PDB file of C-alpha atoms in Angstrom:
ATOM      1  CA  UNK A   1     -82.438   5.167  42.779  1.00  0.00           C
ATOM      2  CA  UNK A   2     -82.435   7.841  45.471  1.00  0.00           C
ATOM      3  CA  UNK A   3     -79.350   9.547  44.073  1.00  0.00           C
ATOM      4  CA  UNK A   4     -80.778   9.493  40.555  1.00  0.00           C
ATOM      5  CA  UNK A   5     -83.864  11.425  41.711  1.00  0.00           C
ATOM      6  CA  UNK A   6     -81.870  14.039  43.683  1.00  0.00           C
ATOM      7  CA  UNK A   7     -82.782  12.684  47.119  1.00  0.00           C
ATOM      8  CA  UNK A   8     -79.836  12.935  49.521  1.00  0.00           C
ATOM      9  CA  UNK A   9     -79.208  10.003  51.839  1.00  0.00           C
ATOM     10  CA  UNK A  10     -76.266   9.287  54.160  1.00  0.00           C
ATOM     11  CA  UNK A  11     -73.384   7.619  52.291  1.00  0.00           C
ATOM     12  CA  UNK A  12     -73.209   3.893  52.963  1.00  0.00           C
ATOM     13  CA  UNK A  13     -71.468   0.641  52.131  1.00  0.00           C
ATOM     14  CA  UNK A  14     -72.798  -2.890  52.504  1.00  0.00           C
ATOM     15  CA  UNK A  15     -70.977  -6.191  52.869  1.00  0.00           C
ATOM     16  CA  UNK A  16     -70.415  -9.348  54.855  1.00  0.00           C
ATOM     17  CA  UNK A  17     -67.003  -8.347  56.228  1.00  0.00           C
ATOM     18  CA  UNK A  18     -65.110  -5.145  56.943  1.00  0.00           C
ATOM     19  CA  UNK A  19     -62.328  -6.238  54.614  1.00  0.00           C
ATOM     20  CA  UNK A  20     -64.596  -6.184  51.556  1.00  0.00           C
ATOM     21  CA  UNK A  21     -65.908  -2.653  52.247  1.00  0.00           C
ATOM     22  CA  UNK A  22     -64.028   0.465  51.185  1.00  0.00           C
ATOM     23  CA  UNK A  23     -64.535   3.045  53.927  1.00  0.00           C
ATOM     24  CA  UNK A  24     -61.683   5.340  52.930  1.00  0.00           C
ATOM     25  CA  UNK A  25     -64.036   8.251  52.160  1.00  0.00           C
ATOM     26  CA  UNK A  26     -66.218   7.761  55.265  1.00  0.00           C
ATOM     27  CA  UNK A  27     -64.730   9.309  58.437  1.00  0.00           C
ATOM     28  CA  UNK A  28     -65.807   8.381  61.953  1.00  0.00           C
ATOM     29  CA  UNK A  29     -68.275   8.298  63.582  1.00  0.00           C
ATOM     30  CA  UNK A  30     -70.153   5.661  61.565  1.00  0.00           C
ATOM     31  CA  UNK A  31     -73.464   3.908  62.082  1.00  0.00           C
ATOM     32  CA  UNK A  32     -73.358   0.121  61.757  1.00  0.00           C
ATOM     33  CA  UNK A  33     -76.544  -1.890  61.326  1.00  0.00           C
ATOM     34  CA  UNK A  34     -77.850  -5.225  60.015  1.00  0.00           C
ATOM     35  CA  UNK A  35     -79.205  -4.955  56.479  1.00  0.00           C
ATOM     36  CA  UNK A  36     -82.397  -6.859  57.262  1.00  0.00           C
ATOM     37  CA  UNK A  37     -83.480  -6.136  60.853  1.00  0.00           C
ATOM     38  CA  UNK A  38     -85.949  -3.709  62.398  1.00  0.00           C
ATOM     39  CA  UNK A  39     -86.358  -2.060  65.787  1.00  0.00           C
ATOM     40  CA  UNK A  40     -82.719  -0.928  66.060  1.00  0.00           C
ATOM     41  CA  UNK A  41     -81.633  -4.501  66.770  1.00  0.00           C
ATOM     42  CA  UNK A  42     -77.886  -4.794  66.219  1.00  0.00           C
ATOM     43  CA  UNK A  43     -77.463  -1.066  65.528  1.00  0.00           C
ATOM     44  CA  UNK A  44     -74.443   0.696  67.011  1.00  0.00           C
ATOM     45  CA  UNK A  45     -72.309   3.778  66.566  1.00  0.00           C
ATOM     46  CA  UNK A  46     -68.608   3.232  65.809  1.00  0.00           C
ATOM     47  CA  UNK A  47     -66.138   5.938  66.805  1.00  0.00           C
ATOM     48  CA  UNK A  48     -62.883   4.158  65.897  1.00  0.00           C
ATOM     49  CA  UNK A  49     -61.626   1.009  64.174  1.00  0.00           C
ATOM     50  CA  UNK A  50     -61.914  -1.127  67.296  1.00  0.00           C
ATOM     51  CA  UNK A  51     -65.549  -0.197  67.923  1.00  0.00           C
ATOM     52  CA  UNK A  52     -66.239  -0.584  64.184  1.00  0.00           C
ATOM     53  CA  UNK A  53     -65.084  -4.200  64.259  1.00  0.00           C
ATOM     54  CA  UNK A  54     -67.070  -4.878  67.425  1.00  0.00           C
ATOM     55  CA  UNK A  55     -70.206  -3.204  66.014  1.00  0.00           C
ATOM     56  CA  UNK A  56     -69.801  -5.020  62.696  1.00  0.00           C
ATOM     57  CA  UNK A  57     -69.693  -8.406  64.449  1.00  0.00           C
ATOM     58  CA  UNK A  58     -72.838  -7.576  66.458  1.00  0.00           C
ATOM     59  CA  UNK A  59     -74.708  -6.450  63.330  1.00  0.00           C
ATOM     60  CA  UNK A  60     -73.538  -9.495  61.373  1.00  0.00           C
ATOM     61  CA  UNK A  61     -74.828 -11.851  64.060  1.00  0.00           C
ATOM     62  CA  UNK A  62     -78.195 -10.058  64.089  1.00  0.00           C
ATOM     63  CA  UNK A  63     -78.588 -10.191  60.294  1.00  0.00           C
ATOM     64  CA  UNK A  64     -80.336 -13.170  58.719  1.00  0.00           C
ATOM     65  CA  UNK A  65     -78.139 -13.039  55.599  1.00  0.00           C
ATOM     66  CA  UNK A  66     -75.015 -11.671  57.383  1.00  0.00           C
ATOM     67  CA  UNK A  67     -75.102  -8.425  55.390  1.00  0.00           C
ATOM     68  CA  UNK A  68     -74.109  -5.301  57.295  1.00  0.00           C
ATOM     69  CA  UNK A  69     -74.649  -1.643  56.385  1.00  0.00           C
ATOM     70  CA  UNK A  70     -72.056   0.952  57.391  1.00  0.00           C
ATOM     71  CA  UNK A  71     -73.146   4.540  56.852  1.00  0.00           C
ATOM     72  CA  UNK A  72     -71.977   8.027  57.705  1.00  0.00           C
ATOM     73  CA  UNK A  73     -73.324   9.379  60.975  1.00  0.00           C
ATOM     74  CA  UNK A  74     -75.491  12.457  60.518  1.00  0.00           C
ATOM     75  CA  UNK A  75     -76.177  14.646  63.539  1.00  0.00           C
ATOM     76  CA  UNK A  76     -79.427  16.611  63.511  1.00  0.00           C
ATOM     77  CA  UNK A  77     -83.119  16.586  64.314  1.00  0.00           C
ATOM     78  CA  UNK A  78     -85.277  13.757  62.999  1.00  0.00           C
ATOM     79  CA  UNK A  79     -88.741  14.222  61.509  1.00  0.00           C
ATOM     80  CA  UNK A  80     -91.558  12.162  60.025  1.00  0.00           C
ATOM     81  CA  UNK A  81     -93.218  13.915  57.089  1.00  0.00           C
ATOM     82  CA  UNK A  82     -96.561  12.496  55.964  1.00  0.00           C
ATOM     83  CA  UNK A  83     -97.979  12.924  52.467  1.00  0.00           C
ATOM     84  CA  UNK A  84    -100.845  11.782  50.288  1.00  0.00           C
ATOM     85  CA  UNK A  85    -100.080  10.868  46.695  1.00  0.00           C
ATOM     86  CA  UNK A  86    -103.234  11.099  44.585  1.00  0.00           C
ATOM     87  CA  UNK A  87    -103.035  10.595  40.852  1.00  0.00           C
ATOM     88  CA  UNK A  88     -99.297  11.241  41.038  1.00  0.00           C
ATOM     89  CA  UNK A  89     -99.819  14.571  42.802  1.00  0.00           C
ATOM     90  CA  UNK A  90     -98.152  14.984  46.203  1.00  0.00           C
ATOM     91  CA  UNK A  91     -99.868  16.704  49.150  1.00  0.00           C
ATOM     92  CA  UNK A  92     -98.134  17.320  52.473  1.00  0.00           C
ATOM     93  CA  UNK A  93    -100.490  16.780  55.421  1.00  0.00           C
ATOM     94  CA  UNK A  94     -98.360  16.769  58.574  1.00  0.00           C
ATOM     95  CA  UNK A  95     -94.845  16.647  60.003  1.00  0.00           C
ATOM     96  CA  UNK A  96     -93.863  15.452  63.459  1.00  0.00           C
ATOM     97  CA  UNK A  97     -90.515  15.578  65.208  1.00  0.00           C
ATOM     98  CA  UNK A  98     -89.027  12.246  66.261  1.00  0.00           C
ATOM     99  CA  UNK A  99     -87.007  11.869  69.446  1.00  0.00           C
ATOM    100  CA  UNK A 100     -84.312   9.212  69.721  1.00  0.00           C
ATOM    101  CA  UNK A 101     -82.214   8.432  72.774  1.00  0.00           C
ATOM    102  CA  UNK A 102     -78.523   7.582  72.614  1.00  0.00           C
ATOM    103  CA  UNK A 103     -77.424   4.006  73.136  1.00  0.00           C
ATOM    104  CA  UNK A 104     -74.391   5.346  75.026  1.00  0.00           C
ATOM    105  CA  UNK A 105     -76.726   6.726  77.689  1.00  0.00           C
ATOM    106  CA  UNK A 106     -79.064   3.765  78.101  1.00  0.00           C
ATOM    107  CA  UNK A 107     -77.021   0.719  77.149  1.00  0.00           C
ATOM    108  CA  UNK A 108     -78.577  -0.390  73.873  1.00  0.00           C
ATOM    109  CA  UNK A 109     -79.166   0.611  70.279  1.00  0.00           C
ATOM    110  CA  UNK A 110     -80.620   4.059  69.493  1.00  0.00           C
ATOM    111  CA  UNK A 111     -84.337   3.943  70.233  1.00  0.00           C
ATOM    112  CA  UNK A 112     -87.322   6.044  69.237  1.00  0.00           C
ATOM    113  CA  UNK A 113     -88.913   7.360  72.445  1.00  0.00           C
ATOM    114  CA  UNK A 114     -91.660   9.527  71.017  1.00  0.00           C
ATOM    115  CA  UNK A 115     -92.787  12.253  68.668  1.00  0.00           C
ATOM    116  CA  UNK A 116     -94.592  15.574  68.768  1.00  0.00           C
ATOM    117  CA  UNK A 117     -96.450  17.627  66.192  1.00  0.00           C
ATOM    118  CA  UNK A 118     -97.553  19.293  64.122  1.00  0.00           C
ATOM    119  CA  UNK A 119     -94.293  20.998  63.138  1.00  0.00           C
ATOM    120  CA  UNK A 120     -94.596  24.343  61.365  1.00  0.00           C
ATOM    121  CA  UNK A 121     -92.404  24.753  58.263  1.00  0.00           C
ATOM    122  CA  UNK A 122     -91.085  27.901  56.671  1.00  0.00           C
ATOM    123  CA  UNK A 123     -92.039  28.431  53.018  1.00  0.00           C
ATOM    124  CA  UNK A 124     -88.567  27.417  51.837  1.00  0.00           C
ATOM    125  CA  UNK A 125     -88.527  24.339  54.080  1.00  0.00           C
ATOM    126  CA  UNK A 126     -91.947  23.293  52.806  1.00  0.00           C
ATOM    127  CA  UNK A 127     -90.844  23.664  49.179  1.00  0.00           C
ATOM    128  CA  UNK A 128     -87.769  21.526  49.857  1.00  0.00           C
ATOM    129  CA  UNK A 129     -89.768  18.862  51.701  1.00  0.00           C
ATOM    130  CA  UNK A 130     -92.503  18.657  49.071  1.00  0.00           C
ATOM    131  CA  UNK A 131     -89.858  18.570  46.348  1.00  0.00           C
ATOM    132  CA  UNK A 132     -88.231  15.556  48.009  1.00  0.00           C
ATOM    133  CA  UNK A 133     -91.585  13.783  48.192  1.00  0.00           C
ATOM    134  CA  UNK A 134     -92.318  14.525  44.527  1.00  0.00           C
ATOM    135  CA  UNK A 135     -88.924  13.150  43.525  1.00  0.00           C
ATOM    136  CA  UNK A 136     -89.491   9.984  45.535  1.00  0.00           C
ATOM    137  CA  UNK A 137     -92.996   9.488  44.108  1.00  0.00           C
ATOM    138  CA  UNK A 138     -91.673   9.973  40.583  1.00  0.00           C
ATOM    139  CA  UNK A 139     -88.664   7.677  41.028  1.00  0.00           C
ATOM    140  CA  UNK A 140     -90.740   4.796  42.375  1.00  0.00           C
ATOM    141  CA  UNK A 141     -93.788   5.360  40.169  1.00  0.00           C
ATOM    142  CA  UNK A 142     -96.145   6.075  43.081  1.00  0.00           C
ATOM    143  CA  UNK A 143     -99.600   7.072  41.835  1.00  0.00           C
ATOM    144  CA  UNK A 144    -102.101   6.888  44.702  1.00  0.00           C
ATOM    145  CA  UNK A 145    -100.827   5.963  48.145  1.00  0.00           C
ATOM    146  CA  UNK A 146     -99.903   7.272  51.586  1.00  0.00           C
ATOM    147  CA  UNK A 147     -96.235   8.278  51.716  1.00  0.00           C
ATOM    148  CA  UNK A 148     -93.928   8.640  54.720  1.00  0.00           C
ATOM    149  CA  UNK A 149     -90.511  10.286  54.609  1.00  0.00           C
ATOM    150  CA  UNK A 150     -88.264   9.947  57.634  1.00  0.00           C
ATOM    151  CA  UNK A 151     -85.659  12.693  57.447  1.00  0.00           C
ATOM    152  CA  UNK A 152     -82.821  14.144  59.479  1.00  0.00           C
ATOM    153  CA  UNK A 153     -81.937  17.801  59.198  1.00  0.00           C
ATOM    154  CA  UNK A 154     -79.255  20.142  60.496  1.00  0.00           C
ATOM    155  CA  UNK A 155     -78.167  23.658  59.611  1.00  0.00           C
ATOM    156  CA  UNK A 156     -76.347  22.459  56.503  1.00  0.00           C
ATOM    157  CA  UNK A 157     -78.211  19.497  55.022  1.00  0.00           C
ATOM    158  CA  UNK A 158     -81.375  17.432  54.926  1.00  0.00           C
ATOM    159  CA  UNK A 159     -81.114  13.684  54.399  1.00  0.00           C
ATOM    160  CA  UNK A 160     -83.791  11.067  53.818  1.00  0.00           C
ATOM    161  CA  UNK A 161     -83.328   8.110  56.169  1.00  0.00           C
ATOM    162  CA  UNK A 162     -86.348   6.059  55.170  1.00  0.00           C
ATOM    163  CA  UNK A 163     -89.228   6.092  52.709  1.00  0.00           C
ATOM    164  CA  UNK A 164     -92.393   4.033  52.945  1.00  0.00           C
ATOM    165  CA  UNK A 165     -95.509   3.960  50.771  1.00  0.00           C
ATOM    166  CA  UNK A 166     -97.727   3.301  53.777  1.00  0.00           C
ATOM    167  CA  UNK A 167     -99.505   5.047  56.641  1.00  0.00           C
ATOM    168  CA  UNK A 168     -96.623   5.043  59.109  1.00  0.00           C
ATOM    169  CA  UNK A 169     -95.894   2.935  62.143  1.00  0.00           C
ATOM    170  CA  UNK A 170     -97.596   2.587  65.488  1.00  0.00           C
ATOM    171  CA  UNK A 171    -100.286   5.109  66.367  1.00  0.00           C
ATOM    172  CA  UNK A 172     -99.397   7.641  63.668  1.00  0.00           C
ATOM    173  CA  UNK A 173    -102.804   7.160  62.038  1.00  0.00           C
ATOM    174  CA  UNK A 174    -104.397   8.336  65.288  1.00  0.00           C
ATOM    175  CA  UNK A 175    -102.302  11.499  65.603  1.00  0.00           C
ATOM    176  CA  UNK A 176    -102.830  12.318  61.918  1.00  0.00           C
ATOM    177  CA  UNK A 177    -106.572  12.004  62.446  1.00  0.00           C
ATOM    178  CA  UNK A 178    -106.568  14.238  65.525  1.00  0.00           C
ATOM    179  CA  UNK A 179    -104.424  16.953  63.933  1.00  0.00           C
ATOM    180  CA  UNK A 180    -105.727  16.966  60.341  1.00  0.00           C
ATOM    181  CA  UNK A 181    -109.114  15.246  60.445  1.00  0.00           C
ATOM    182  CA  UNK A 182    -107.962  12.773  57.784  1.00  0.00           C
ATOM    183  CA  UNK A 183    -108.840   9.097  58.236  1.00  0.00           C
ATOM    184  CA  UNK A 184    -105.582   7.560  57.013  1.00  0.00           C
ATOM    185  CA  UNK A 185    -106.784   3.977  57.398  1.00  0.00           C
ATOM    186  CA  UNK A 186    -109.771   4.663  55.135  1.00  0.00           C
ATOM    187  CA  UNK A 187    -107.547   6.506  52.671  1.00  0.00           C
ATOM    188  CA  UNK A 188    -105.092   3.592  52.525  1.00  0.00           C
ATOM    189  CA  UNK A 189    -107.864   1.019  52.057  1.00  0.00           C
ATOM    190  CA  UNK A 190    -109.442   3.127  49.313  1.00  0.00           C
ATOM    191  CA  UNK A 191    -106.054   3.316  47.590  1.00  0.00           C
ATOM    192  CA  UNK A 192    -105.489  -0.421  47.698  1.00  0.00           C
ATOM    193  CA  UNK A 193    -109.037  -1.165  46.510  1.00  0.00           C
ATOM    194  CA  UNK A 194    -108.717   1.458  43.753  1.00  0.00           C
ATOM    195  CA  UNK A 195    -111.711   3.416  45.039  1.00  0.00           C
ATOM    196  CA  UNK A 196    -112.204   7.031  44.048  1.00  0.00           C
ATOM    197  CA  UNK A 197    -111.084   9.478  46.719  1.00  0.00           C
ATOM    198  CA  UNK A 198    -113.877  11.507  48.297  1.00  0.00           C
ATOM    199  CA  UNK A 199    -114.249  14.613  50.435  1.00  0.00           C
ATOM    200  CA  UNK A 200    -111.445  16.950  51.329  1.00  0.00           C
ATOM    201  CA  UNK A 201    -108.746  14.332  50.768  1.00  0.00           C
ATOM    202  CA  UNK A 202    -108.974  14.876  47.031  1.00  0.00           C
ATOM    203  CA  UNK A 203    -109.425  18.617  47.462  1.00  0.00           C
ATOM    204  CA  UNK A 204    -106.595  21.144  47.191  1.00  0.00           C
ATOM    205  CA  UNK A 205    -107.404  22.307  50.721  1.00  0.00           C
ATOM    206  CA  UNK A 206    -105.428  19.439  52.254  1.00  0.00           C
ATOM    207  CA  UNK A 207    -102.541  21.422  53.746  1.00  0.00           C
ATOM    208  CA  UNK A 208    -100.982  22.408  57.071  1.00  0.00           C
ATOM    209  CA  UNK A 209    -103.538  25.245  57.267  1.00  0.00           C
ATOM    210  CA  UNK A 210    -106.262  22.753  58.200  1.00  0.00           C
ATOM    211  CA  UNK A 211    -104.295  21.403  61.163  1.00  0.00           C
ATOM    212  CA  UNK A 212    -105.894  21.974  64.529  1.00  0.00           C
ATOM    213  CA  UNK A 213    -104.219  24.327  66.975  1.00  0.00           C
ATOM    214  CA  UNK A 214    -103.259  21.508  69.334  1.00  0.00           C
ATOM    215  CA  UNK A 215    -100.004  19.688  69.977  1.00  0.00           C
ATOM    216  CA  UNK A 216    -100.080  15.906  70.076  1.00  0.00           C
ATOM    217  CA  UNK A 217     -97.297  13.804  71.583  1.00  0.00           C
ATOM    218  CA  UNK A 218     -96.672  10.078  71.596  1.00  0.00           C
ATOM    219  CA  UNK A 219     -94.348   8.604  74.195  1.00  0.00           C
ATOM    220  CA  UNK A 220     -93.000   5.057  74.241  1.00  0.00           C
ATOM    221  CA  UNK A 221     -92.761   3.339  77.607  1.00  0.00           C
ATOM    222  CA  UNK A 222     -90.009   0.803  78.310  1.00  0.00           C
ATOM    223  CA  UNK A 223     -89.477  -1.739  81.080  1.00  0.00           C
ATOM    224  CA  UNK A 224     -86.342  -3.159  82.690  1.00  0.00           C
ATOM    225  CA  UNK A 225     -87.126  -6.792  81.920  1.00  0.00           C
ATOM    226  CA  UNK A 226     -89.266  -9.541  83.384  1.00  0.00           C
ATOM    227  CA  UNK A 227     -92.730 -10.999  82.861  1.00  0.00           C
ATOM    228  CA  UNK A 228     -95.462  -8.386  82.581  1.00  0.00           C
ATOM    229  CA  UNK A 229     -98.082  -8.850  85.290  1.00  0.00           C
ATOM    230  CA  UNK A 230    -100.367  -5.851  84.802  1.00  0.00           C
ATOM    231  CA  UNK A 231    -100.628  -2.225  83.767  1.00  0.00           C
ATOM    232  CA  UNK A 232    -101.787   0.180  86.468  1.00  0.00           C
ATOM    233  CA  UNK A 233    -103.499   3.579  86.265  1.00  0.00           C
ATOM    234  CA  UNK A 234    -103.968   3.955  82.507  1.00  0.00           C
ATOM    235  CA  UNK A 235    -107.759   3.840  82.292  1.00  0.00           C
ATOM    236  CA  UNK A 236    -108.072   6.309  85.162  1.00  0.00           C
ATOM    237  CA  UNK A 237    -105.904   8.858  83.331  1.00  0.00           C
ATOM    238  CA  UNK A 238    -107.917   8.441  80.140  1.00  0.00           C
ATOM    239  CA  UNK A 239    -111.173   8.876  82.071  1.00  0.00           C
ATOM    240  CA  UNK A 240    -110.004  12.140  83.641  1.00  0.00           C
ATOM    241  CA  UNK A 241    -108.571  13.429  80.354  1.00  0.00           C
ATOM    242  CA  UNK A 242    -104.895  13.400  81.339  1.00  0.00           C
ATOM    243  CA  UNK A 243    -104.246  10.827  78.618  1.00  0.00           C
ATOM    244  CA  UNK A 244    -105.937  10.984  75.239  1.00  0.00           C
ATOM    245  CA  UNK A 245    -105.377   7.256  74.699  1.00  0.00           C
ATOM    246  CA  UNK A 246    -102.851   4.470  75.025  1.00  0.00           C
ATOM    247  CA  UNK A 247    -101.861   1.289  73.209  1.00  0.00           C
ATOM    248  CA  UNK A 248    -100.328  -1.767  74.851  1.00  0.00           C
ATOM    249  CA  UNK A 249     -97.606  -3.328  72.707  1.00  0.00           C
ATOM    250  CA  UNK A 250     -96.971  -6.289  75.001  1.00  0.00           C
ATOM    251  CA  UNK A 251     -99.786  -8.140  76.774  1.00  0.00           C
ATOM    252  CA  UNK A 252     -99.678  -9.343  80.392  1.00  0.00           C
ATOM    253  CA  UNK A 253     -97.734 -12.591  80.484  1.00  0.00           C
ATOM    254  CA  UNK A 254     -95.191 -11.465  77.913  1.00  0.00           C
ATOM    255  CA  UNK A 255     -91.555 -12.032  78.858  1.00  0.00           C
ATOM    256  CA  UNK A 256     -89.394  -8.951  78.242  1.00  0.00           C
ATOM    257  CA  UNK A 257     -85.608  -9.105  77.956  1.00  0.00           C
ATOM    258  CA  UNK A 258     -83.381  -6.793  80.006  1.00  0.00           C
ATOM    259  CA  UNK A 259     -81.691  -5.267  76.947  1.00  0.00           C
ATOM    260  CA  UNK A 260     -82.669  -1.736  75.942  1.00  0.00           C
ATOM    261  CA  UNK A 261     -84.195  -2.293  72.507  1.00  0.00           C
ATOM    262  CA  UNK A 262     -87.515  -2.238  70.688  1.00  0.00           C
ATOM    263  CA  UNK A 263     -88.247  -5.541  72.424  1.00  0.00           C
ATOM    264  CA  UNK A 264     -88.424  -3.788  75.802  1.00  0.00           C
ATOM    265  CA  UNK A 265     -90.941  -1.203  74.569  1.00  0.00           C
ATOM    266  CA  UNK A 266     -94.298  -2.297  75.947  1.00  0.00           C
ATOM    267  CA  UNK A 267     -96.651   0.686  75.878  1.00  0.00           C
ATOM    268  CA  UNK A 268     -97.367   3.874  73.959  1.00  0.00           C
ATOM    269  CA  UNK A 269     -99.063   6.950  75.414  1.00  0.00           C
ATOM    270  CA  UNK A 270    -100.844   9.634  73.389  1.00  0.00           C
ATOM    271  CA  UNK A 271    -101.041  13.016  75.107  1.00  0.00           C
ATOM    272  CA  UNK A 272    -102.260  16.406  73.896  1.00  0.00           C
ATOM    273  CA  UNK A 273    -101.887  19.991  74.990  1.00  0.00           C
ATOM    274  CA  UNK A 274    -102.127  23.590  73.848  1.00  0.00           C
ATOM    275  CA  UNK A 275     -98.352  23.728  73.290  1.00  0.00           C
ATOM    276  CA  UNK A 276     -95.340  21.428  73.038  1.00  0.00           C
ATOM    277  CA  UNK A 277     -94.219  22.368  76.555  1.00  0.00           C
ATOM    278  CA  UNK A 278     -97.624  21.390  77.935  1.00  0.00           C
ATOM    279  CA  UNK A 279     -97.416  18.032  76.142  1.00  0.00           C
ATOM    280  CA  UNK A 280     -93.972  17.347  77.641  1.00  0.00           C
ATOM    281  CA  UNK A 281     -95.292  18.202  81.105  1.00  0.00           C
ATOM    282  CA  UNK A 282     -98.384  16.005  80.655  1.00  0.00           C
ATOM    283  CA  UNK A 283     -96.260  13.049  79.521  1.00  0.00           C
ATOM    284  CA  UNK A 284     -93.995  13.401  82.554  1.00  0.00           C
ATOM    285  CA  UNK A 285     -96.968  13.599  84.928  1.00  0.00           C
ATOM    286  CA  UNK A 286     -98.630  10.573  83.308  1.00  0.00           C
ATOM    287  CA  UNK A 287     -95.457   8.525  83.642  1.00  0.00           C
ATOM    288  CA  UNK A 288     -95.277   9.383  87.325  1.00  0.00           C
ATOM    289  CA  UNK A 289     -98.849   8.176  87.918  1.00  0.00           C
ATOM    290  CA  UNK A 290     -98.908   4.908  85.959  1.00  0.00           C
ATOM    291  CA  UNK A 291     -97.021   1.714  86.679  1.00  0.00           C
ATOM    292  CA  UNK A 292     -96.142  -1.613  85.083  1.00  0.00           C
ATOM    293  CA  UNK A 293     -95.796  -4.524  87.478  1.00  0.00           C
ATOM    294  CA  UNK A 294     -94.190  -7.882  86.872  1.00  0.00           C
ATOM    295  CA  UNK A 295     -95.838 -11.167  87.798  1.00  0.00           C
ATOM    296  CA  UNK A 296     -94.553 -10.765  91.373  1.00  0.00           C
ATOM    297  CA  UNK A 297     -96.071  -7.290  91.730  1.00  0.00           C
ATOM    298  CA  UNK A 298     -92.706  -5.497  91.436  1.00  0.00           C
ATOM    299  CA  UNK A 299     -92.507  -2.299  89.378  1.00  0.00           C
ATOM    300  CA  UNK A 300     -90.416  -2.720  86.213  1.00  0.00           C
ATOM    301  CA  UNK A 301     -91.331   0.504  84.413  1.00  0.00           C
ATOM    302  CA  UNK A 302     -88.470   2.744  83.216  1.00  0.00           C
ATOM    303  CA  UNK A 303     -89.254   6.310  84.230  1.00  0.00           C
ATOM    304  CA  UNK A 304     -85.980   7.666  82.841  1.00  0.00           C
ATOM    305  CA  UNK A 305     -86.947   7.231  79.171  1.00  0.00           C
ATOM    306  CA  UNK A 306     -89.881   9.255  77.827  1.00  0.00           C
ATOM    307  CA  UNK A 307     -90.843  12.040  75.431  1.00  0.00           C
ATOM    308  CA  UNK A 308     -89.142  15.272  76.427  1.00  0.00           C
ATOM    309  CA  UNK A 309     -87.534  18.243  74.704  1.00  0.00           C
ATOM    310  CA  UNK A 310     -83.993  17.172  73.749  1.00  0.00           C
TER     311      UNK A 310
END
């Protein structure tokens, strides 16, 4: 479907064993992942045949139906581009840059550590991005819905990694609201209940021009494993304005595995600033002042993984 609507995606093959997949036109490195898992569980990068077999076995064990996807590795910067589709017409509202850390560095699958936005596009980049969204909306018959495109871009190409006719994960609805003034939850509910759009959401003025002159960053916080006892220092930072807000993903009492994966992500911070560099600095300072203790009062927070310019 994606190819038929001129949307470029990384080349891939899918199967239950390496032997049944033709990879002759796909040079290393390759990304290997379960076909039906989320949170980067079972995802690895293969650099040769030996690591391909090892990664394939790990992905196969993680998959419920034992189907594994092998795709070409694309190096570049990752972005989330958010759109509104209203009556079949596509409107771009915001783009954020996604930051992912390497599993080679931290001992697990590649993990999303945060995002920052809004990202400013050139005229040509905006035309390309909006064109991709129009093609996706047309191919899947999207009429009125939120639309998220997750893309990766380098100097040569832009590829779509994921599409979703929804708001976006985590706290994205909060950052969209802060930057654009759009209530994405209300918009989504109105779409699903077939209510008529009201206010500036239906107006042509919905564009990057309405975005506030502030940078907003979200930073995921990971722990090393154990039973979460309590979070320390968060409310104090919110009260003094150092943190805009936070969301706990795991409640006290939750048992966290030692593996570096989405399962060890326990907290998300939302920080703002007048520039990206100020956001990075504020995230770093916040991470130094908060703590996550296990049930014995021992710190288990990972201070080496956070939103930073990469």
